[in-house]
Amino acid sequence: LHQRQVRCYKSMSTYLDSADSDDDLTSKISQCVIGENEITIIKESCIRLKAEGNVFFSQSNFDDAIAKYTEAIKLLKDANMPKDPIILLNRCASYLSTKKFVPALNDANQAIECDPNNWKGYWRKGVALMSLAKRPFRTKQAIEAFESCAVCTTLPENKKTEVQAELAKARLRMQQQDAEAPEADLSKCVPS
């Protein structure tokens, strides 16, 4: 499987480097179709990699956890299979734990795109945004993320208070940022 995939993906990568026609691309894609057995192997590999990442995460070995989750994500991507929102959210949690907030935000956004009703995607998006440099646009996005989290049907009852508390913090930050914003000097504007 691995050698076949490598040949297939090397063949696909040449498409970007040459002036192939769309017909050539279609031909290359049809050569790369994977069967049910290969799909099962890829899924099992992803489950194993996710489990290994979870062990590293539970041991606070976040860099190795990120590596395992990334390997699983890449495996799915290379096989042209759908993204797994749980693996993305696990990697997001690892990035948050290492204070890598931009990649955490990226993973949260991708997870939300895959599963718009998963409360953890919105939660981690809000946490990442609140952890980045304080800018009004980020605070506004964090408020939106926490509001979306609060209305998710998958949000457990025991997490609702925590979500509301973070939403209140974000709203307070927004009020402070609005109060600190300087008034616009319109004295030199010419009326039209």
mmCIF file of C-alpha atoms in Angstrom, residues 6-138:
data_model
loop_
_atom_site.group_PDB
_atom_site.id
_atom_site.type_symbol
_atom_site.label_atom_id
_atom_site.label_comp_id
_atom_site.label_asym_id
_atom_site.label_seq_id
_atom_site.Cartn_x
_atom_site.Cartn_y
_atom_site.Cartn_z
ATOM 1 C CA VAL A 6 3.985 7.060 -2.864
ATOM 2 C CA ARG A 7 4.053 6.332 -6.594
ATOM 3 C CA CYS A 8 0.516 7.658 -6.924
ATOM 4 C CA TYR A 9 1.209 10.863 -5.001
ATOM 5 C CA LYS A 10 4.514 11.477 -6.769
ATOM 6 C CA SER A 11 2.646 11.116 -10.009
ATOM 7 C CA MET A 12 -0.008 13.588 -8.800
ATOM 8 C CA SER A 13 2.574 16.124 -7.615
ATOM 9 C CA THR A 14 4.002 16.436 -11.114
ATOM 10 C CA TYR A 15 0.691 17.933 -12.210
ATOM 11 C CA LEU A 16 1.522 21.149 -10.411
ATOM 12 C CA ASP A 17 5.003 21.270 -11.928
ATOM 13 C CA SER A 18 4.025 20.826 -15.556
ATOM 14 C CA ALA A 19 1.556 22.139 -18.065
ATOM 15 C CA ASP A 20 -0.542 18.971 -18.116
ATOM 16 C CA SER A 21 -4.075 19.202 -19.407
ATOM 17 C CA ASP A 22 -7.142 18.483 -17.299
ATOM 18 C CA ASP A 23 -7.465 15.180 -19.143
ATOM 19 C CA ASP A 24 -4.005 14.167 -17.903
ATOM 20 C CA LEU A 25 -5.010 15.037 -14.349
ATOM 21 C CA THR A 26 -8.218 13.015 -14.617
ATOM 22 C CA SER A 27 -6.186 10.088 -15.894
ATOM 23 C CA LYS A 28 -3.749 10.375 -12.982
ATOM 24 C CA ILE A 29 -6.592 10.572 -10.466
ATOM 25 C CA SER A 30 -8.283 7.501 -11.913
ATOM 26 C CA GLN A 31 -4.993 5.603 -11.524
ATOM 27 C CA CYS A 32 -4.887 6.614 -7.861
ATOM 28 C CA VAL A 33 -8.301 5.390 -6.801
ATOM 29 C CA ILE A 34 -7.875 3.323 -3.687
ATOM 30 C CA GLY A 35 -9.907 0.267 -2.854
ATOM 31 C CA GLU A 36 -11.920 -0.641 0.224
ATOM 32 C CA ASN A 37 -8.995 -2.604 1.708
ATOM 33 C CA GLU A 38 -6.688 0.387 1.418
ATOM 34 C CA ILE A 39 -9.351 2.662 2.933
ATOM 35 C CA THR A 40 -9.680 0.272 5.871
ATOM 36 C CA ILE A 41 -5.890 0.220 6.338
ATOM 37 C CA ILE A 42 -5.729 4.017 6.249
ATOM 38 C CA LYS A 43 -8.583 4.338 8.762
ATOM 39 C CA GLU A 44 -6.932 1.795 11.080
ATOM 40 C CA SER A 45 -3.623 3.644 10.775
ATOM 41 C CA CYS A 46 -5.326 6.913 11.676
ATOM 42 C CA ILE A 47 -6.994 5.327 14.707
ATOM 43 C CA ARG A 48 -3.610 3.973 15.832
ATOM 44 C CA LEU A 49 -1.855 7.324 15.286
ATOM 45 C CA LYS A 50 -4.617 9.170 17.146
ATOM 46 C CA ALA A 51 -4.331 6.737 20.061
ATOM 47 C CA GLU A 52 -0.538 7.197 20.142
ATOM 48 C CA GLY A 53 -1.030 10.961 20.079
ATOM 49 C CA ASN A 54 -3.516 10.695 22.942
ATOM 50 C CA VAL A 55 -0.968 8.784 25.035
ATOM 51 C CA PHE A 56 1.649 11.468 24.399
ATOM 52 C CA PHE A 57 -0.899 14.168 25.249
ATOM 53 C CA SER A 58 -1.828 12.466 28.521
ATOM 54 C CA GLN A 59 1.890 12.422 29.387
ATOM 55 C CA SER A 60 2.144 16.174 28.593
ATOM 56 C CA ASN A 61 4.443 15.304 25.692
ATOM 57 C CA PHE A 62 2.674 17.748 23.406
ATOM 58 C CA ASP A 63 5.260 17.939 20.615
ATOM 59 C CA ASP A 64 5.148 14.177 20.047
ATOM 60 C CA ALA A 65 1.341 14.292 20.256
ATOM 61 C CA ILE A 66 1.310 16.996 17.575
ATOM 62 C CA ALA A 67 3.589 14.840 15.407
ATOM 63 C CA LYS A 68 1.260 11.805 15.655
ATOM 64 C CA TYR A 69 -1.893 13.827 14.974
ATOM 65 C CA THR A 70 -0.147 15.543 12.047
ATOM 66 C CA GLU A 71 0.852 12.167 10.629
ATOM 67 C CA ALA A 72 -2.775 10.993 10.788
ATOM 68 C CA ILE A 73 -4.050 14.217 9.200
ATOM 69 C CA LYS A 74 -1.472 13.938 6.410
ATOM 70 C CA LEU A 75 -2.377 10.296 5.806
ATOM 71 C CA LEU A 76 -6.033 11.239 5.300
ATOM 72 C CA LYS A 77 -5.112 14.195 3.098
ATOM 73 C CA ASP A 78 -2.735 12.141 0.932
ATOM 74 C CA ALA A 79 -5.464 9.523 0.443
ATOM 75 C CA ASN A 80 -7.953 12.248 -0.518
ATOM 76 C CA MET A 81 -10.170 11.223 2.397
ATOM 77 C CA PRO A 82 -12.239 13.613 4.524
ATOM 78 C CA LYS A 83 -10.614 15.389 7.448
ATOM 79 C CA ASP A 84 -11.290 13.963 10.905
ATOM 80 C CA PRO A 85 -12.526 16.763 13.213
ATOM 81 C CA ILE A 86 -11.550 14.830 16.363
ATOM 82 C CA ILE A 87 -7.929 14.467 15.268
ATOM 83 C CA LEU A 88 -7.883 18.165 14.328
ATOM 84 C CA LEU A 89 -9.295 19.091 17.746
ATOM 85 C CA ASN A 90 -6.775 16.886 19.525
ATOM 86 C CA ARG A 91 -3.936 18.552 17.660
ATOM 87 C CA CYS A 92 -5.532 21.920 18.419
ATOM 88 C CA ALA A 93 -5.501 21.076 22.153
ATOM 89 C CA SER A 94 -1.834 20.137 21.851
ATOM 90 C CA TYR A 95 -1.045 23.422 20.116
ATOM 91 C CA LEU A 96 -2.929 25.330 22.829
ATOM 92 C CA SER A 97 -0.901 23.480 25.476
ATOM 93 C CA THR A 98 2.329 24.604 23.794
ATOM 94 C CA LYS A 99 1.052 28.179 23.364
ATOM 95 C CA LYS A 100 1.081 27.867 19.564
ATOM 96 C CA PHE A 101 -2.140 29.795 19.157
ATOM 97 C CA VAL A 102 -2.141 30.456 15.398
ATOM 98 C CA PRO A 103 -1.948 26.772 14.374
ATOM 99 C CA ALA A 104 -4.450 25.983 17.155
ATOM 100 C CA LEU A 105 -6.854 28.505 15.645
ATOM 101 C CA ASN A 106 -6.328 26.997 12.188
ATOM 102 C CA ASP A 107 -7.132 23.488 13.445
ATOM 103 C CA ALA A 108 -10.207 24.728 15.326
ATOM 104 C CA ASN A 109 -11.493 26.446 12.185
ATOM 105 C CA GLN A 110 -10.964 23.292 10.110
ATOM 106 C CA ALA A 111 -12.716 21.159 12.736
ATOM 107 C CA ILE A 112 -15.685 23.548 12.761
ATOM 108 C CA GLU A 113 -15.829 23.338 8.981
ATOM 109 C CA CYS A 114 -15.942 19.518 9.211
ATOM 110 C CA ASP A 115 -18.402 19.357 12.108
ATOM 111 C CA PRO A 116 -20.271 22.621 12.774
ATOM 112 C CA ASN A 117 -22.082 21.154 15.786
ATOM 113 C CA ASN A 118 -18.979 20.106 17.740
ATOM 114 C CA TRP A 119 -18.798 22.487 20.687
ATOM 115 C CA LYS A 120 -15.072 21.846 21.239
ATOM 116 C CA GLY A 121 -14.234 23.451 17.895
ATOM 117 C CA TYR A 122 -15.872 26.725 18.902
ATOM 118 C CA TRP A 123 -14.482 26.496 22.436
ATOM 119 C CA ARG A 124 -10.901 26.023 21.273
ATOM 120 C CA LYS A 125 -11.300 28.698 18.618
ATOM 121 C CA GLY A 126 -12.412 31.150 21.302
ATOM 122 C CA VAL A 127 -9.572 30.164 23.630
ATOM 123 C CA ALA A 128 -7.001 30.557 20.833
ATOM 124 C CA LEU A 129 -8.358 33.961 19.845
ATOM 125 C CA MET A 130 -8.377 35.201 23.455
ATOM 126 C CA SER A 131 -4.764 34.016 23.825
ATOM 127 C CA LEU A 132 -3.444 35.922 20.810
ATOM 128 C CA ALA A 133 -2.434 39.583 20.958
ATOM 129 C CA LYS A 134 -5.396 41.636 22.141
ATOM 130 C CA ARG A 135 -7.061 43.176 19.117
ATOM 131 C CA PRO A 136 -10.741 44.152 18.861
ATOM 132 C CA PHE A 137 -11.354 42.013 15.768
ATOM 133 C CA ARG A 138 -10.008 38.935 17.572
#
